[in-house]
CSV table of C-alpha atoms in Angstrom, one decimal:
chain,number,residue,atom,x,y,z
H,13,MET,CA,0.0,0.0,0.0
H,14,GLY,CA,3.1,2.2,0.2
H,15,ALA,CA,2.7,3.3,-3.4
H,16,LYS,CA,-0.6,4.9,-2.7
H,17,THR,CA,0.8,7.7,-0.5
H,18,GLU,CA,2.7,9.4,-3.2
H,19,MET,CA,1.2,12.0,-5.5
H,20,ARG,CA,0.2,10.3,-8.8
H,21,TYR,CA,-1.4,13.1,-10.8
H,22,GLY,CA,-4.2,10.8,-12.0
H,23,SER,CA,-6.5,13.8,-12.5
H,24,LEU,CA,-4.0,15.7,-14.6
H,25,SER,CA,-3.6,12.7,-16.8
H,26,ARG,CA,-7.3,12.4,-17.3
H,27,PHE,CA,-7.6,16.1,-17.9
H,28,PHE,CA,-5.0,15.8,-20.7
H,29,GLN,CA,-6.9,12.8,-22.1
H,30,ALA,CA,-10.0,14.9,-22.3
H,31,ILE,CA,-8.3,18.0,-23.8
H,32,THR,CA,-6.5,15.9,-26.5
H,33,GLY,CA,-9.9,14.2,-27.1
H,34,LEU,CA,-11.6,17.5,-27.8
H,35,LEU,CA,-8.6,18.6,-30.0
H,36,ILE,CA,-9.0,15.4,-32.0
H,37,ILE,CA,-12.6,16.3,-32.7
H,38,PHE,CA,-11.3,19.5,-34.4
H,39,PHE,CA,-8.3,17.8,-36.2
H,40,LEU,CA,-10.2,14.7,-37.3
H,41,GLY,CA,-13.2,16.8,-38.4
H,42,VAL,CA,-11.0,18.9,-40.6
H,43,HIS,CA,-9.1,15.8,-41.8
H,44,LEU,CA,-12.2,13.9,-42.7
H,45,PHE,CA,-13.7,16.9,-44.5
H,46,VAL,CA,-10.7,17.6,-46.5
H,47,ALA,CA,-9.7,14.0,-47.3
H,48,HIS,CA,-13.1,12.6,-48.0
H,49,ILE,CA,-15.5,15.4,-48.9
H,50,ASN,CA,-13.8,18.5,-50.2
H,51,PHE,CA,-10.6,17.2,-51.8
H,52,GLY,CA,-12.0,17.2,-55.3
H,53,HIS,CA,-11.0,13.6,-55.5
H,54,PRO,CA,-12.2,10.6,-53.4
H,55,VAL,CA,-8.8,9.4,-52.5
H,56,ALA,CA,-5.6,11.1,-51.6
H,57,PHE,CA,-3.2,10.0,-54.3
H,58,PHE,CA,0.5,10.5,-54.2
H,59,ASN,CA,0.6,14.0,-55.8
H,60,SER,CA,-2.2,15.4,-53.8
H,61,VAL,CA,-0.6,14.3,-50.5
H,62,LEU,CA,2.7,15.8,-51.5
H,63,LEU,CA,1.2,19.1,-52.6
H,64,GLN,CA,-0.9,19.4,-49.4
H,65,LEU,CA,2.1,18.8,-47.2
H,66,ARG,CA,4.1,21.5,-48.9
H,67,ASP,CA,1.8,24.1,-47.4
H,68,PRO,CA,3.5,24.9,-44.1
H,69,TRP,CA,0.1,25.2,-42.4
H,70,TRP,CA,-1.0,21.7,-43.4
H,71,PHE,CA,2.5,20.5,-42.5
H,72,ALA,CA,2.1,21.8,-38.9
H,73,PHE,CA,-1.5,20.6,-38.8
H,74,PHE,CA,-0.6,17.0,-39.6
H,75,LEU,CA,2.4,16.9,-37.3
H,76,ILE,CA,0.3,18.3,-34.3
H,77,PHE,CA,-2.5,15.9,-35.3
H,78,VAL,CA,-0.1,12.9,-35.1
H,79,TYR,CA,1.3,14.0,-31.8
H,80,VAL,CA,-2.1,14.6,-30.3
H,81,ILE,CA,-4.0,11.5,-31.6
H,82,THR,CA,-1.1,9.1,-30.9
H,83,TYR,CA,-0.9,10.4,-27.3
H,84,HIS,CA,-4.7,10.0,-26.9
H,85,GLY,CA,-4.6,6.5,-28.3
H,86,ILE,CA,-1.5,5.3,-26.4
H,87,ASN,CA,-2.7,6.9,-23.1
H,88,GLY,CA,-6.1,5.4,-23.6
H,89,LEU,CA,-4.5,2.0,-24.0
H,90,LYS,CA,-2.5,2.6,-20.9
H,91,ASN,CA,-5.7,3.4,-19.0
H,92,LEU,CA,-7.2,0.1,-20.2
H,93,ILE,CA,-4.1,-1.9,-19.0
H,94,ASP,CA,-4.2,0.0,-15.7
H,95,ASP,CA,-7.7,-1.4,-15.2
H,96,THR,CA,-6.6,-5.0,-15.3
H,97,SER,CA,-5.5,-6.9,-12.3
H,98,ILE,CA,-1.8,-7.3,-13.2
H,99,SER,CA,0.7,-6.1,-10.6
H,100,VAL,CA,1.4,-2.4,-10.1
H,101,ARG,CA,5.0,-3.1,-11.1
H,102,ALA,CA,3.9,-4.7,-14.4
H,103,LYS,CA,1.5,-1.8,-15.0
H,104,ARG,CA,4.3,0.7,-14.6
H,105,ARG,CA,6.6,-1.2,-16.9
H,106,ILE,CA,4.0,-1.5,-19.6
H,107,GLY,CA,3.3,2.2,-19.1
H,108,ILE,CA,6.9,3.0,-19.7
H,109,ILE,CA,7.0,0.8,-22.8
H,110,LEU,CA,3.9,2.4,-24.1
H,111,TYR,CA,5.4,5.9,-23.7
H,112,ILE,CA,8.5,4.7,-25.5
H,113,ILE,CA,6.3,3.5,-28.3
H,114,TYR,CA,4.6,6.9,-28.3
H,115,PHE,CA,7.9,8.8,-28.7
H,116,ILE,CA,9.1,6.4,-31.3
H,117,THR,CA,5.9,6.9,-33.3
H,118,ILE,CA,6.0,10.7,-33.2
H,119,ILE,CA,9.7,10.8,-34.0
H,120,TYR,CA,9.1,8.4,-36.9
H,121,GLY,CA,6.0,10.4,-37.9
H,122,THR,CA,8.1,13.6,-37.9
H,123,ILE,CA,10.9,12.1,-39.9
H,124,LEU,CA,8.4,10.6,-42.4
H,125,THR,CA,6.7,13.9,-42.9
H,126,ILE,CA,9.9,15.8,-43.5
H,127,LEU,CA,11.1,13.1,-45.9
H,128,VAL,CA,7.8,13.2,-47.8
H,129,VAL,CA,7.9,16.9,-48.1
H,130,GLN,CA,11.4,16.7,-49.7
H,131,ILE,CA,10.2,14.3,-52.5
H,132,PRO,CA,9.9,16.3,-55.7
H,133,VAL,CA,6.3,16.3,-57.0
H,134,PRO,CA,6.1,14.2,-60.2
H,135,SER,CA,4.6,16.0,-63.1
T,9,MET,CA,-53.3,-25.1,-5.8
T,10,VAL,CA,-51.2,-22.3,-4.3
T,11,GLU,CA,-49.1,-20.4,-6.7
T,12,GLU,CA,-45.4,-20.5,-6.2
T,13,TYR,CA,-42.2,-18.7,-6.9
T,14,GLU,CA,-39.2,-20.6,-7.9
T,15,PHE,CA,-36.1,-19.5,-6.0
T,16,GLU,CA,-32.9,-20.7,-7.7
T,17,ILE,CA,-30.0,-20.1,-5.3
T,18,LYS,CA,-26.3,-20.4,-6.0
T,19,ARG,CA,-24.8,-22.3,-3.0
T,20,LYS,CA,-21.3,-23.0,-1.8
T,21,ASP,CA,-20.8,-25.6,1.0
T,22,GLU,CA,-18.0,-26.0,3.5
T,23,SER,CA,-16.0,-28.1,1.1
T,24,GLY,CA,-16.1,-25.3,-1.5
T,25,LYS,CA,-18.5,-27.1,-3.8
T,26,VAL,CA,-20.6,-24.7,-5.8
T,27,TYR,CA,-24.0,-25.7,-7.1
T,28,TYR,CA,-27.5,-24.3,-7.8
T,29,GLN,CA,-30.5,-25.4,-5.7
T,30,THR,CA,-34.1,-24.6,-6.5
T,31,TYR,CA,-36.8,-24.1,-3.9
T,32,ARG,CA,-40.5,-23.4,-4.3
T,33,VAL,CA,-42.0,-20.7,-2.2
T,34,PRO,CA,-45.8,-20.0,-2.0
T,35,LYS,CA,-46.6,-16.6,-3.4
T,36,ASP,CA,-49.1,-15.7,-0.6
T,37,GLN,CA,-46.5,-16.2,2.1
T,38,ILE,CA,-43.9,-13.6,1.1
T,39,SER,CA,-43.5,-10.2,-0.5
T,40,THR,CA,-39.8,-9.5,-0.5
T,41,VAL,CA,-36.9,-11.7,-1.6
T,42,LEU,CA,-35.6,-11.7,2.0
T,43,GLU,CA,-38.9,-13.0,3.2
T,44,GLY,CA,-38.6,-15.7,0.6
T,45,LEU,CA,-35.2,-16.7,1.9
T,46,LEU,CA,-36.4,-16.7,5.5
T,47,TYR,CA,-39.3,-18.9,4.4
T,48,ILE,CA,-36.9,-21.4,2.9
T,49,LYS,CA,-34.7,-21.3,5.9
T,50,GLU,CA,-37.6,-21.9,8.3
T,51,ASN,CA,-39.6,-24.4,6.3
T,52,ILE,CA,-37.6,-26.1,3.7
T,53,ASP,CA,-33.8,-26.0,4.2
T,54,HIS,CA,-32.2,-24.9,7.5
T,55,THR,CA,-28.7,-25.1,6.0
T,56,LEU,CA,-29.2,-22.2,3.6
T,57,ASP,CA,-27.1,-19.2,4.8
T,58,PHE,CA,-27.5,-15.5,4.1
T,59,ARG,CA,-26.9,-12.3,6.0
T,60,TYR,CA,-29.6,-9.9,7.1
T,61,SER,CA,-30.5,-7.8,10.0
T,62,CYS,CA,-32.8,-4.8,9.9
T,63,ARG,CA,-35.2,-5.9,7.1
T,64,MET,CA,-35.7,-2.2,6.2
T,65,GLU,CA,-32.8,-1.1,4.0
T,66,ILE,CA,-30.9,0.5,6.8
T,67,CYS,CA,-28.2,-2.0,7.8
T,68,GLY,CA,-26.9,-3.0,4.3
T,69,SER,CA,-26.3,-6.6,5.2
T,70,CYS,CA,-28.5,-8.4,2.7
T,71,GLY,CA,-26.8,-7.4,-0.6
T,72,MET,CA,-27.0,-10.1,-3.2
T,73,GLU,CA,-27.3,-10.6,-7.0
T,74,ILE,CA,-31.0,-11.0,-7.7
T,75,ASN,CA,-31.9,-11.8,-11.3
T,76,GLY,CA,-28.4,-10.7,-12.4
T,77,LYS,CA,-28.4,-7.3,-10.6
T,78,PRO,CA,-27.0,-6.4,-7.2
T,79,ARG,CA,-29.9,-5.5,-4.9
T,80,THR,CA,-30.7,-5.6,-1.2
T,81,ALA,CA,-33.0,-8.6,-0.6
T,82,CYS,CA,-35.1,-6.8,2.0
T,83,SER,CA,-36.2,-4.0,-0.3
T,84,THR,CA,-36.6,-6.1,-3.5
T,85,ILE,CA,-40.3,-7.0,-3.9
T,86,VAL,CA,-40.6,-10.3,-5.7
T,87,LYS,CA,-43.7,-9.3,-7.6
T,88,GLN,CA,-41.9,-6.3,-9.0
T,89,LEU,CA,-39.3,-8.5,-10.6
T,90,LYS,CA,-42.1,-9.6,-12.9
T,91,LYS,CA,-40.8,-13.1,-13.0
T,92,ASP,CA,-41.8,-16.2,-11.0
T,93,HIS,CA,-38.3,-17.5,-11.4
T,94,VAL,CA,-35.9,-15.7,-9.0
T,95,LYS,CA,-32.2,-16.4,-9.5
T,96,ILE,CA,-30.2,-15.5,-6.4
T,97,GLU,CA,-26.4,-15.4,-6.3
T,98,PRO,CA,-23.8,-14.0,-3.9
T,99,LEU,CA,-22.5,-10.5,-4.7
T,100,LYS,CA,-19.9,-10.5,-7.4
T,101,HIS,CA,-16.3,-9.3,-6.7
T,102,TYR,CA,-16.4,-10.6,-3.1
T,103,ARG,CA,-15.0,-13.9,-1.8
T,104,VAL,CA,-17.9,-16.2,-1.0
T,105,ILE,CA,-17.8,-17.6,2.5
T,106,LYS,CA,-20.9,-19.8,2.3
T,107,ASP,CA,-24.0,-19.7,0.1
T,108,LEU,CA,-25.0,-16.0,-0.1
T,109,VAL,CA,-22.6,-14.8,2.6
T,110,VAL,CA,-19.6,-12.9,1.3
T,111,ASP,CA,-16.4,-11.6,2.9
T,112,MET,CA,-16.9,-7.8,3.3
T,113,ASP,CA,-13.5,-7.2,5.0
T,114,PRO,CA,-11.6,-6.0,1.9
T,115,PHE,CA,-14.4,-3.6,1.2
T,116,PHE,CA,-14.2,-2.1,4.7
T,117,GLU,CA,-10.4,-2.0,4.4
T,118,LYS,CA,-10.7,0.1,1.3
T,119,TYR,CA,-13.3,2.2,3.1
T,120,LYS,CA,-10.8,3.0,5.9
T,121,GLU,CA,-8.1,4.1,3.4
T,122,VAL,CA,-10.0,7.2,2.4
T,123,LYS,CA,-10.0,8.5,6.0
T,124,PRO,CA,-13.8,8.6,6.4
T,125,TYR,CA,-13.9,11.1,9.2
T,126,ILE,CA,-13.6,14.8,9.7
T,127,ILE,CA,-10.0,16.0,9.7
T,128,ARG,CA,-9.3,19.4,11.1
T,129,ASN,CA,-6.1,21.5,11.2
T,130,ASP,CA,-6.8,22.7,14.7
T,131,ASP,CA,-6.7,20.8,18.0
T,132,GLY,CA,-10.3,19.7,17.8
T,133,VAL,CA,-11.3,21.4,21.1
T,134,TYR,CA,-14.2,23.9,20.8
T,135,ASP,CA,-16.3,25.8,23.2
T,136,ARG,CA,-19.2,25.8,20.7
T,137,GLU,CA,-20.4,23.8,17.7
T,138,LEU,CA,-19.1,24.2,14.2
T,139,LYS,CA,-21.6,26.1,12.1
T,140,GLN,CA,-23.1,24.7,9.0
T,141,THR,CA,-25.8,26.3,6.8
T,142,PRO,CA,-28.5,24.2,5.2
T,143,GLU,CA,-26.8,24.7,1.8
T,144,GLN,CA,-23.6,23.4,3.2
T,145,PHE,CA,-25.4,20.4,4.7
T,146,TYR,CA,-27.0,19.6,1.4
T,147,GLU,CA,-23.6,19.6,-0.3
T,148,TYR,CA,-22.9,16.2,1.3
T,149,ALA,CA,-26.2,15.0,2.7
T,150,ASN,CA,-26.9,12.6,-0.2
T,151,TYR,CA,-23.5,10.9,0.3
T,152,SER,CA,-24.1,10.3,4.0
T,153,MET,CA,-27.0,8.1,3.1
T,154,CYS,CA,-24.6,5.3,2.1
T,155,ILE,CA,-25.4,2.1,4.1
T,156,LYS,CA,-22.2,0.3,3.1
T,157,CYS,CA,-24.1,-2.5,1.5
T,158,GLY,CA,-21.4,-2.8,-1.1
T,159,LEU,CA,-23.7,-3.3,-4.1
T,160,CYS,CA,-21.9,-0.6,-6.1
T,161,MET,CA,-18.7,-2.6,-5.7
T,162,ALA,CA,-20.4,-5.6,-7.2
T,163,ALA,CA,-21.8,-3.5,-10.1
T,164,CYS,CA,-18.6,-1.7,-11.0
T,165,PRO,CA,-16.8,-3.2,-14.1
T,166,ILE,CA,-13.5,-1.9,-12.9
T,167,VAL,CA,-13.7,-3.5,-9.5
T,168,GLY,CA,-14.4,-6.7,-11.5
T,169,SER,CA,-11.2,-6.4,-13.6
T,170,ASP,CA,-9.0,-4.8,-10.9
T,171,PRO,CA,-9.9,-5.8,-7.3
T,172,GLN,CA,-7.4,-3.3,-6.0
T,173,TYR,CA,-9.4,-0.3,-7.3
T,174,LEU,CA,-10.9,1.6,-4.4
T,175,GLY,CA,-14.4,1.5,-5.8
T,176,PRO,CA,-17.5,3.6,-5.8
T,177,ALA,CA,-18.5,3.5,-2.1
T,178,PRO,CA,-15.1,4.4,-0.6
T,179,LEU,CA,-14.7,7.2,-3.1
T,180,ALA,CA,-18.2,8.5,-2.4
T,181,ALA,CA,-17.4,8.5,1.3
T,182,ALA,CA,-14.2,10.5,0.6
T,183,TRP,CA,-16.4,13.1,-1.2
T,184,ARG,CA,-18.9,13.0,1.6
T,185,PHE,CA,-16.1,14.3,3.9
T,186,ILE,CA,-14.3,16.6,1.5
T,187,ALA,CA,-17.7,18.3,0.6
T,188,ASP,CA,-18.3,18.9,4.3
T,189,ASN,CA,-17.4,22.5,5.2
T,190,ARG,CA,-16.1,21.4,8.6
T,191,ASP,CA,-13.5,19.1,7.0
T,192,GLU,CA,-10.0,20.3,6.0
T,193,GLY,CA,-8.5,16.9,5.1
T,194,ALA,CA,-8.8,17.0,1.3
T,195,LYS,CA,-5.0,17.3,0.9
T,196,TYR,CA,-4.4,14.2,3.0
T,197,ARG,CA,-6.9,12.2,1.0
T,198,VAL,CA,-5.7,13.1,-2.4
T,199,ALA,CA,-2.8,10.8,-2.5
T,200,VAL,CA,-5.2,7.9,-2.0
T,201,ILE,CA,-8.3,9.0,-3.8
T,202,ASP,CA,-6.3,10.0,-6.8
T,203,GLY,CA,-3.6,7.4,-6.5
T,204,GLU,CA,-3.1,4.5,-8.9
T,205,GLU,CA,-6.2,2.8,-7.6
T,206,GLY,CA,-8.3,5.9,-7.2
T,207,THR,CA,-10.6,8.1,-9.2
T,208,SER,CA,-8.6,7.9,-12.4
T,209,ARG,CA,-9.7,4.3,-12.7
T,210,CYS,CA,-13.4,5.3,-12.9
T,211,HIS,CA,-14.6,5.5,-16.5
T,212,PHE,CA,-18.1,6.5,-15.7
T,213,SER,CA,-20.2,3.5,-16.6
T,214,GLY,CA,-22.5,4.8,-13.9
T,215,GLU,CA,-23.6,1.4,-12.9
T,216,CYS,CA,-22.9,2.2,-9.2
T,217,THR,CA,-25.5,4.9,-9.3
T,218,GLU,CA,-27.9,2.6,-11.0
T,219,VAL,CA,-27.8,-0.1,-8.4
T,220,CYS,CA,-27.6,2.1,-5.2
T,221,PRO,CA,-30.7,1.3,-3.1
T,222,LYS,CA,-30.3,4.6,-1.2
T,223,GLY,CA,-30.1,6.9,-4.2
T,224,VAL,CA,-26.5,7.8,-3.5
T,225,ASP,CA,-24.7,9.0,-6.7
T,226,PRO,CA,-21.1,7.7,-6.4
T,227,SER,CA,-20.3,8.4,-10.1
T,228,PHE,CA,-21.1,12.1,-9.5
T,229,ALA,CA,-19.0,12.1,-6.4
T,230,ILE,CA,-16.0,10.7,-8.3
T,231,GLN,CA,-16.2,13.4,-10.9
T,232,LYS,CA,-16.4,16.0,-8.1
T,233,LEU,CA,-13.4,14.4,-6.4
T,234,ARG,CA,-11.4,14.6,-9.7
T,235,LYS,CA,-12.0,18.4,-9.7
T,236,VAL,CA,-10.7,18.7,-6.2
T,237,SER,CA,-7.7,16.5,-6.8
T,238,PHE,CA,-7.0,18.3,-10.0
T,239,LYS,CA,-6.7,21.6,-8.2
T,240,ILE,CA,-4.5,20.1,-5.5
T,241,GLU,CA,-2.3,18.4,-8.0
T,242,LEU,CA,-2.0,21.5,-10.1
T,243,ALA,CA,-0.9,23.5,-7.1
T,244,SER,CA,1.6,20.8,-6.1
T,245,LEU,CA,3.1,21.0,-9.6
T,246,PHE,CA,3.9,24.6,-9.0
T,247,GLY,CA,5.3,23.9,-5.5
T,248,ARG,CA,2.2,24.9,-3.5
T,249,SER,CA,0.6,22.4,-1.3
N,11,MET,CA,-3.9,-10.7,-1.6
N,12,VAL,CA,-3.2,-11.9,-5.1
N,13,GLU,CA,-4.6,-15.3,-4.3
N,14,ALA,CA,-7.7,-13.8,-2.9
N,15,ASN,CA,-8.0,-11.7,-6.0
N,16,LYS,CA,-8.1,-14.8,-8.2
N,17,GLU,CA,-11.3,-15.8,-6.6
N,18,ILE,CA,-13.1,-12.5,-6.8
N,19,LYS,CA,-12.0,-10.9,-10.0
N,20,GLU,CA,-14.2,-11.2,-13.0
N,21,GLY,CA,-11.4,-10.2,-15.4
N,22,ILE,CA,-11.7,-7.8,-18.3
N,23,TRP,CA,-14.9,-9.5,-19.4
N,24,SER,CA,-16.6,-7.4,-16.8
N,25,TRP,CA,-16.1,-4.5,-19.1
N,26,VAL,CA,-18.4,-5.9,-21.9
N,27,LYS,CA,-21.2,-7.4,-19.9
N,28,PHE,CA,-23.6,-4.6,-20.6
N,29,LEU,CA,-26.7,-6.6,-21.0
N,30,ARG,CA,-29.5,-5.7,-18.6
N,31,LYS,CA,-27.4,-2.8,-17.3
N,32,GLY,CA,-27.8,1.0,-17.6
N,33,ILE,CA,-27.0,2.9,-20.8
N,34,GLY,CA,-23.9,4.3,-19.2
N,35,TYR,CA,-22.5,0.7,-19.0
N,36,PHE,CA,-23.2,0.2,-22.7
N,37,ALA,CA,-21.5,3.5,-23.5
N,38,PHE,CA,-18.5,2.5,-21.4
N,39,ALA,CA,-18.1,-0.9,-22.9
N,40,LEU,CA,-18.4,0.4,-26.5
N,41,HIS,CA,-16.1,3.3,-25.8
N,42,ARG,CA,-13.3,0.8,-24.8
N,43,LEU,CA,-14.0,-1.5,-27.7
N,44,THR,CA,-14.1,1.3,-30.3
N,45,GLY,CA,-11.0,2.9,-28.8
N,46,ILE,CA,-9.0,-0.3,-29.4
N,47,VAL,CA,-10.3,-0.5,-33.0
N,48,ILE,CA,-9.4,3.1,-33.7
N,49,LEU,CA,-5.9,2.7,-32.2
N,50,PHE,CA,-5.4,-0.4,-34.4
N,51,TYR,CA,-6.5,1.6,-37.4
N,52,LEU,CA,-4.3,4.5,-36.5
N,53,TYR,CA,-1.2,2.4,-36.8
N,54,LEU,CA,-2.5,0.7,-39.9
N,55,HIS,CA,-3.0,4.2,-41.4
N,56,TYR,CA,0.6,5.1,-40.4
N,57,THR,CA,1.8,2.0,-42.1
N,58,VAL,CA,0.0,2.8,-45.4
N,59,LEU,CA,1.3,6.4,-45.2
N,60,SER,CA,4.8,5.1,-44.8
N,61,ASN,CA,4.5,3.7,-48.3
N,62,LEU,CA,4.7,7.3,-49.6
N,63,LEU,CA,8.5,6.9,-49.3
N,64,ARG,CA,8.4,4.0,-51.8
N,65,GLY,CA,7.4,6.4,-54.6
N,66,GLN,CA,4.4,7.4,-56.6
N,67,ALA,CA,3.7,4.2,-58.4
N,68,SER,CA,3.9,2.0,-55.4
N,69,TYR,CA,1.7,4.3,-53.2
N,70,ASN,CA,-0.9,4.9,-55.8
N,71,ALA,CA,-1.2,1.2,-56.5
N,72,ILE,CA,-2.0,0.5,-52.8
N,73,VAL,CA,-4.5,3.4,-52.6
N,74,ARG,CA,-6.1,2.3,-55.9
N,75,SER,CA,-6.3,-1.4,-54.9
N,76,ILE,CA,-8.1,-0.7,-51.6
N,77,THR,CA,-10.4,1.9,-53.2
N,78,TYR,CA,-11.3,0.4,-56.6
N,79,GLY,CA,-10.3,-3.2,-56.4
N,80,PRO,CA,-9.2,-5.9,-56.0
N,81,TYR,CA,-9.3,-5.1,-52.3
N,82,ASP,CA,-12.2,-2.7,-52.5
N,83,SER,CA,-14.2,-4.8,-50.0
N,84,PHE,CA,-12.1,-2.8,-47.5
N,85,LEU,CA,-14.5,0.0,-48.2
N,86,VAL,CA,-17.1,-1.8,-46.1
N,87,LEU,CA,-14.7,-1.8,-43.2
N,88,ASP,CA,-14.0,1.9,-43.9
N,89,PHE,CA,-17.7,2.7,-43.3
N,90,LEU,CA,-17.7,0.6,-40.2
N,91,LEU,CA,-14.6,2.5,-39.1
N,92,ALA,CA,-16.4,5.8,-39.7
N,93,LEU,CA,-19.3,4.6,-37.5
N,94,VAL,CA,-16.9,3.6,-34.8
N,95,ILE,CA,-15.1,6.9,-34.9
N,96,PHE,CA,-18.3,9.0,-34.8
N,97,TYR,CA,-19.6,6.9,-31.9
N,98,HIS,CA,-16.3,7.2,-30.0
N,99,GLY,CA,-16.1,10.9,-30.7
N,100,ALA,CA,-19.7,11.7,-29.5
N,101,ASN,CA,-19.3,9.7,-26.3
N,102,GLY,CA,-15.9,11.2,-25.8
N,103,VAL,CA,-17.3,14.7,-25.9
N,104,ARG,CA,-19.7,13.8,-23.2
N,105,LEU,CA,-16.9,12.3,-21.1
N,106,ALA,CA,-14.7,15.3,-21.6
N,107,LEU,CA,-17.5,17.6,-20.6
N,108,ASN,CA,-18.0,15.5,-17.5
N,109,GLU,CA,-14.3,15.8,-16.8
N,110,PHE,CA,-14.8,19.6,-16.7
N,111,GLY,CA,-17.8,19.2,-14.5
N,112,ILE,CA,-20.4,19.9,-17.1
N,113,GLY,CA,-23.6,18.0,-17.5
N,114,LEU,CA,-22.9,15.5,-14.6
N,115,ASN,CA,-26.6,15.3,-13.8
N,116,HIS,CA,-27.8,14.9,-17.4
N,117,ASN,CA,-25.5,12.1,-18.6
N,118,LYS,CA,-28.1,9.9,-20.3
N,119,ALA,CA,-29.7,12.9,-22.1
N,120,LEU,CA,-26.3,14.1,-23.2
N,121,PHE,CA,-25.3,10.6,-24.4
N,122,TYR,CA,-28.4,10.3,-26.6
N,123,THR,CA,-28.1,13.9,-27.8
N,124,PHE,CA,-24.5,13.6,-28.8
N,125,GLU,CA,-25.0,10.2,-30.4
N,126,ILE,CA,-27.9,11.3,-32.4
N,127,ILE,CA,-26.0,14.4,-33.6
N,128,ALA,CA,-23.0,12.2,-34.4
N,129,MET,CA,-25.1,9.7,-36.4
N,130,ILE,CA,-26.7,12.5,-38.4
N,131,LEU,CA,-23.2,13.8,-39.2
N,132,LEU,CA,-22.1,10.3,-40.0
N,133,GLY,CA,-25.0,9.9,-42.5
N,134,ILE,CA,-24.0,13.2,-44.2
N,135,PHE,CA,-20.4,12.2,-44.2
N,136,ASP,CA,-21.1,8.7,-45.6
N,137,TYR,CA,-23.4,10.3,-48.3
N,138,TYR,CA,-20.6,12.6,-49.6
N,139,ALA,CA,-17.9,10.0,-49.2
N,140,LEU,CA,-20.0,7.6,-51.3
N,141,GLN,CA,-20.5,10.2,-53.9
N,142,PHE,CA,-16.8,10.6,-54.3
N,143,VAL,CA,-16.1,7.0,-54.5
N,144,GLY,CA,-18.6,7.0,-57.4
N,145,VAL,CA,-21.6,5.3,-55.9
N,146,GLY,CA,-24.6,7.4,-57.0
N,147,PHE,CA,-28.0,7.6,-55.4
C-alpha cells in the first residue's frame, strides 16, 4: 500500500486525455472533411498528399495531429491496461513501454513527414 | 393449488463445492426476496445461509445478486421482478464464505483508506459547535445516506477487472467528507483517492449509481473528487501544497 | 492478496457485460472497444502512409487497390470505421464535458443527444464519401 501515499497526478492525466480528445474532434473533423468530402477527389493520391504537405500550415496541422492523436490512443490503451489486475510493477513497466512506443511513433512520424515533403512532385 | 415462486439459489458448501438449488416458495407467504429466503430457511432447508439484520434497508447486510443485478434482498419485492423464477447469487467481486454470505472485509479496508472522518487542522477542542448552513449540509447530505451494503462494488466493471481499485462506495465516502465544510482533510486524502487505484480508474459507466438502493450517486462524487484533486495536483506541480 | 483476487475478480470480461445494465455501462463498454479498434486503425494508417516513401507508383497502387479493387471490400470496413469513430467521438465529448464538471446530472440525455448528432453527421459524411467513390443515389 506504500505506493498509494505518493502523489500520482491521476486527475491531470485524465484532464489531458479529455483535452486531447476535444482537440481530435477538431483535427479529425478537418481531416475527414478535406480528405473525403472536399478534396476534389475521393482518395488522396500521391501527388495530392505531397502538394498538401508543402503548405506549411498543413504540415504543422498533420504533425500536431499525429502528436495529439497518438498520445490520446496510447494513453487510452495505458488506461485500459491499468484497469486490469496485473501487478502495479507490471503496469508501470507497460506504461513506460507504451510511452517509449509513443515517442518512437511521433519521431518516426516527424521524420516521415519531413522526408515526404522533400520528395519532388512528379509531373 | 397455491401459486409458487421458484427460487434458484447459488450455493457453496464448506468443502467449496458450488451448485444451484431450487426451492418453491408459496406466493401468498412472502412479499420481499428476504422473506422468501427466510421462508426457505424456516420451512424447507435450514442449511441455507445468508446475511440480514434490519429488514428495512438500513443495515446494508442483505446485498446479493437478484436476477443478475445487485440488490438488497429486504427491499426487493418479488412481484416487482415480474418473474416467477428468481435467481439469487452471492454478490460479485467478493469472496464467498458460504452460500450467499460474502467476505466484506476487503471492502471495509478500502473504506478506511480514504479516511472517512472529519479532519481538522486545529486541535479539535471547541467551546461551541461548528456552524453549517442548510446549503452546506445539502452539499454532502446525499452521500451520508450510504449504508455500506457494497452493491456498487459488485456492479462496478473496474472493481471486477482490478480488485485493487478503491471502488465507488469508498470514493463517495471520501467526497462526503471533502464536501463537508467542517473538514479540512482533502490534501491528506488526495494521494489515496487520486492514486493508482483511485478516481482515475473510474470510466463512468454509472452502474454504481444505477444499483444504489439509497439513491447515492457515487459516479457524480467521483467526478467531483477529480475536480478537487485536479486543483491540488496542479498546485503541487507549482510547488504549493 | 493476489490469491484472494483470483477468486473475486471477473477479469476484463466485466467491461463488456452490458446486457441488462444501464445505458452508461453500454456506452462505457463500447467506448473501450471502439478505442481499441481506432488505435489499431491509426497504426494501420501510419503503415499505409509510410509507403509514400516508396514512390508514386507504389503508393498509388496501394490506394487504388483498396479503393477500386481488387481489395475494395475494405471500403465496407471503412464505413464501419467511420461509424466507430463517430460513436467514440460523440461519447468522448460527453466524457470530456464530465471531466470539466459539465452535465454531470444529465448524462443519459447528453449521451443520446451527442450520439444522435453524431449519427446524423455520419449519415451526411457517408453520403458525400460515397458520392466521391462513385456510388450514385
